[in-house]
Short mmCIF file of C-alpha atoms in Angstrom, two decimals:
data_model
loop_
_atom_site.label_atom_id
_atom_site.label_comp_id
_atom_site.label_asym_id
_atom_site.label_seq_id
_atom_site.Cartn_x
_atom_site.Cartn_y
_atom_site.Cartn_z
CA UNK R 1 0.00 0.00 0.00
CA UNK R 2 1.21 3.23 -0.83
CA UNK R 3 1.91 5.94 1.46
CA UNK R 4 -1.26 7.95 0.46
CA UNK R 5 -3.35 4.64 0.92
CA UNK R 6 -2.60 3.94 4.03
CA UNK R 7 -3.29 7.26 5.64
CA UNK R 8 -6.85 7.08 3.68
CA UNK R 9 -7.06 3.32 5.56
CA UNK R 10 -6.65 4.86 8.62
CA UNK R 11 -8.73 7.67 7.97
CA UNK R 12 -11.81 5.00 6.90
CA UNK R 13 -10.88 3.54 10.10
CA UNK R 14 -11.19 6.02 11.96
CA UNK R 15 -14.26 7.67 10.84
CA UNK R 16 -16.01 4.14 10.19
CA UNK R 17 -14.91 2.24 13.52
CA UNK R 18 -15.00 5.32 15.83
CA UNK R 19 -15.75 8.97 15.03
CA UNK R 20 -18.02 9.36 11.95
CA UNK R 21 -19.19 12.57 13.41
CA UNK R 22 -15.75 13.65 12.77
CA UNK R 23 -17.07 14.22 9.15
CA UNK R 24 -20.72 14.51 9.58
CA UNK R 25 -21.56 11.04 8.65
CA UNK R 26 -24.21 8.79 10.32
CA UNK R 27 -23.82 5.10 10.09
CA UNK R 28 -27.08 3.00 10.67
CA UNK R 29 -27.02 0.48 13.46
CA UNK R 30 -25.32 -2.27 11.70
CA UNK R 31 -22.38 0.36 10.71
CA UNK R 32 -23.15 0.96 6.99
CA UNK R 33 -23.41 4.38 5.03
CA UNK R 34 -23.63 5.47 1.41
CA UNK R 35 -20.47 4.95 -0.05
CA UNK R 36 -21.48 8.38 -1.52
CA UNK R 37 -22.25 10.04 1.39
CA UNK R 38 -18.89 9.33 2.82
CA UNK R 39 -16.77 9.99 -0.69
CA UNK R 40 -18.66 13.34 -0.16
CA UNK R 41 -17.92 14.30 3.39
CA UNK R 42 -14.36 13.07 3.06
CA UNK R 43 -13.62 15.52 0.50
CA UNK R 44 -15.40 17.94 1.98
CA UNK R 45 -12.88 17.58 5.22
CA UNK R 46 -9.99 17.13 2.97
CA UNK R 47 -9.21 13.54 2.65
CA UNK R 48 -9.28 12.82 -1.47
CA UNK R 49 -10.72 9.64 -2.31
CA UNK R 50 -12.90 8.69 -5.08
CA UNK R 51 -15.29 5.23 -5.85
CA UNK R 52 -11.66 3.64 -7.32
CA UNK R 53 -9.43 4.41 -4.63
CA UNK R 54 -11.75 3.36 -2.14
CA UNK R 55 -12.42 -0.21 -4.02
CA UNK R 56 -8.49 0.05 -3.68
CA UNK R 57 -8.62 0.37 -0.13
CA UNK R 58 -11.02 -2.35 0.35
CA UNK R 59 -10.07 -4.86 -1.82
CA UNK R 60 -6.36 -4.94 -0.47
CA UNK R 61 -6.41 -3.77 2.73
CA UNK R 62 -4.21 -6.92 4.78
CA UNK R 63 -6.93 -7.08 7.79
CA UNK R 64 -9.98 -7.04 5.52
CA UNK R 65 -11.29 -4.00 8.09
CA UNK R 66 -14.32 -2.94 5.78
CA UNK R 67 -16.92 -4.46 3.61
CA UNK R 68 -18.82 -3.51 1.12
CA UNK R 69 -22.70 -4.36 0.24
CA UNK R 70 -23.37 -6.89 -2.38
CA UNK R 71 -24.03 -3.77 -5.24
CA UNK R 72 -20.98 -1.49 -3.51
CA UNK R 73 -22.94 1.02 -2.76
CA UNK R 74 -23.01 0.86 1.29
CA UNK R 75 -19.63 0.26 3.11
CA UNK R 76 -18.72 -0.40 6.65
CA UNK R 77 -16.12 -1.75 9.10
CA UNK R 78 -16.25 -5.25 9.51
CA UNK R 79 -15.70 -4.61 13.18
CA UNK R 80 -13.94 -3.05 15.96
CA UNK R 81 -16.31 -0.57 16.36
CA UNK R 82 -16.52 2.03 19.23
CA UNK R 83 -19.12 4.61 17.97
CA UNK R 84 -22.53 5.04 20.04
CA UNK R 85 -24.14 5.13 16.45
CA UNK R 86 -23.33 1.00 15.87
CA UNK R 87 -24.88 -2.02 18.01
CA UNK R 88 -24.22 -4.46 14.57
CA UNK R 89 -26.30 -7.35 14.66
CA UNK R 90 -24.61 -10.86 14.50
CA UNK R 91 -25.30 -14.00 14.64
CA UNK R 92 -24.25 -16.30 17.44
CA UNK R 93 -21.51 -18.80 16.22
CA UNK R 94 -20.19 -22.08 17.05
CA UNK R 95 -16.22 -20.94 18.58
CA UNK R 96 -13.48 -23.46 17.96
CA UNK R 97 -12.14 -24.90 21.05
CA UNK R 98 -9.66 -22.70 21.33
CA UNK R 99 -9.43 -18.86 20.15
CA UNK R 100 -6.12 -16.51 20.30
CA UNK R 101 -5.70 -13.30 21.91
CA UNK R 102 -2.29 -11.18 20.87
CA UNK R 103 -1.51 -8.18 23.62
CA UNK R 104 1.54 -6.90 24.92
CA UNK R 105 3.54 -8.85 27.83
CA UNK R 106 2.88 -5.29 30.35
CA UNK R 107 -0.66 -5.83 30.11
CA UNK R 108 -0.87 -9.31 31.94
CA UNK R 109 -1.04 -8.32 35.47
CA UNK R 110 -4.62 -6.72 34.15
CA UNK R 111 -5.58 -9.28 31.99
CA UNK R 112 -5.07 -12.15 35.01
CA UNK R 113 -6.95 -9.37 37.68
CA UNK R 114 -9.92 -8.58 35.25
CA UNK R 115 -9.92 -10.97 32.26
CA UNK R 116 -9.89 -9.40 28.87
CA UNK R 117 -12.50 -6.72 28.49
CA UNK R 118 -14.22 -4.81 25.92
CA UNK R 119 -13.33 -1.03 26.84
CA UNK R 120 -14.05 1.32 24.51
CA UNK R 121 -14.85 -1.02 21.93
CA UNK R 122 -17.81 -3.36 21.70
CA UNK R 123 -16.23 -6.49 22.12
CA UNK R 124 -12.86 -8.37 22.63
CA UNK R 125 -11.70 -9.36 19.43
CA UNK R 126 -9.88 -12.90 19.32
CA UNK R 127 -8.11 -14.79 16.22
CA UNK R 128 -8.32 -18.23 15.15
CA UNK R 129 -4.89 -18.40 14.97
CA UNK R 130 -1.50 -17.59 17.14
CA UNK R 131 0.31 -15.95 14.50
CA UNK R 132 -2.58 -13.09 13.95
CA UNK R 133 -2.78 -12.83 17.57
CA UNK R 134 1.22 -12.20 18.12
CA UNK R 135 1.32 -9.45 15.52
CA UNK R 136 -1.94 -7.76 16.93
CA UNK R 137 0.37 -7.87 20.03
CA UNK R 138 3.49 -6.17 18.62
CA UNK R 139 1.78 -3.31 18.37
CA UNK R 140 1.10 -2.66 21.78
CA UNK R 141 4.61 -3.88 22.93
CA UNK R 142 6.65 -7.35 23.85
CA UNK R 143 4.12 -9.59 22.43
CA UNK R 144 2.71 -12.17 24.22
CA UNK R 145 -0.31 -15.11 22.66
CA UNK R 146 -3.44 -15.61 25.19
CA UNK R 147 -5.23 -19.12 24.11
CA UNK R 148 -8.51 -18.47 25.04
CA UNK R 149 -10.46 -21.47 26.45
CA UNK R 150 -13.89 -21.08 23.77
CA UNK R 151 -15.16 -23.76 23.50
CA UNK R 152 -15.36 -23.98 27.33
CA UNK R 153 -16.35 -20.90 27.97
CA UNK R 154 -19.60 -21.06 24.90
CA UNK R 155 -20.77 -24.09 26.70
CA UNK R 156 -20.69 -21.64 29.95
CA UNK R 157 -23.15 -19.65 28.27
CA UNK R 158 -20.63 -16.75 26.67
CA UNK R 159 -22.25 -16.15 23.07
CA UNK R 160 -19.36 -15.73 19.96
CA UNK R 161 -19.51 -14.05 16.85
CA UNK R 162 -17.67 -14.02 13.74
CA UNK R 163 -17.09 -10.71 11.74
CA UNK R 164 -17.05 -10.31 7.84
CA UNK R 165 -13.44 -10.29 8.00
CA UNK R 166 -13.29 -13.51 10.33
CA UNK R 167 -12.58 -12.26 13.51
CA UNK R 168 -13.66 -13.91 16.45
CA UNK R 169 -15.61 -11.23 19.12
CA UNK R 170 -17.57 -12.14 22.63
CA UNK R 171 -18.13 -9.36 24.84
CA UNK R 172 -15.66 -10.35 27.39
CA UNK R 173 -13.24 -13.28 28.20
CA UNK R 174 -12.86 -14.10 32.38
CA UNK R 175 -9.63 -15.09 33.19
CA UNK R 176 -10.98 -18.51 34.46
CA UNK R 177 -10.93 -19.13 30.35
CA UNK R 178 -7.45 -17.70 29.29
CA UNK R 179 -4.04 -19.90 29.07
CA UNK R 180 -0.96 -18.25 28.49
#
């Protein structure tokens, strides 16, 4: 991705995961808008991007982080949302027996105290796969790999979900659940 690209990923990001007020945009409760309502408010707050760039974005963006509607003319984040305007409606899903979790090595003392919880966002978000999980950890530090106990933890009741872009989300993990 070019350098250009990337800061119009993040900008999507932002605006479709978090702050779409930031631009005047209202997403309906399942996170999508007009693809030409938001190609219109992002130039109008100076971020250039036009129908091709934006199938650009999409289409090779490396964490598949929005989708588009079936006739491209709605888009949304796929997930990792933290904006009041979203409650997305999924569908409960069968977890694996075991899910990943990648965070940083400081954050364990938390993690083992509280479990892993939501925060800001609407749910943990959890991989099917260790080597996701350690490089969603780099970024926040020393990397360290959770296995999260799913399977276990779905029969306890905890409901799972799985996003367009196939990551795993329940609303929080107890520690009970988590091996490191």
């Amino acid at each position: 991705m070019q350098k250009d690209t990337i800061k119009l990923s993040k900008f999507l990001s932002y605006v479709l995961r978090h702050k779409p007020e930031s631009i005047k945009v209202k997403l309906d409760p399942n996170g999508w808008v007009s693809v030409d309502t938001l190609l219109y408010q992002a130039n109008q707050h100076g971020y250039p991007i036009d129908h091709t760039t934006l199938e650009s974005i999409v289409a090779t963006n490396d964490k598949k982080r929005f989708s588009f509607s079936t006739d491209k003319s709605m888009i949304r984040a796929a997930q990792g949302h933290s904006s009041q305007q979203v409650a997305m409606e999924l569908s409960e899903q069968f977890p694996p027996q075991y899910l990943y979790h990648g965070t940083a090595i400081h954050f364990l003392e938390s993690i083992n105290q509280q479990g892993l919880i939501s925060k800001s966002r609407h749910h943990v978000h959890l991989s099917d796969n260790g080597l996701t999980a350690k490089l969603v950890g780099a970024r926040h530090g020393q990397p360290v790999v959770l296995t999260i106990e799913a399977r276990k933890m779905f029969e306890s009741g905890y409901k799972f979900y799985l996003s367009d872009n196939q990551v795993w989300l329940t609303d929080k993990v107890p520690s009970q659940f988590i091996l490191v």
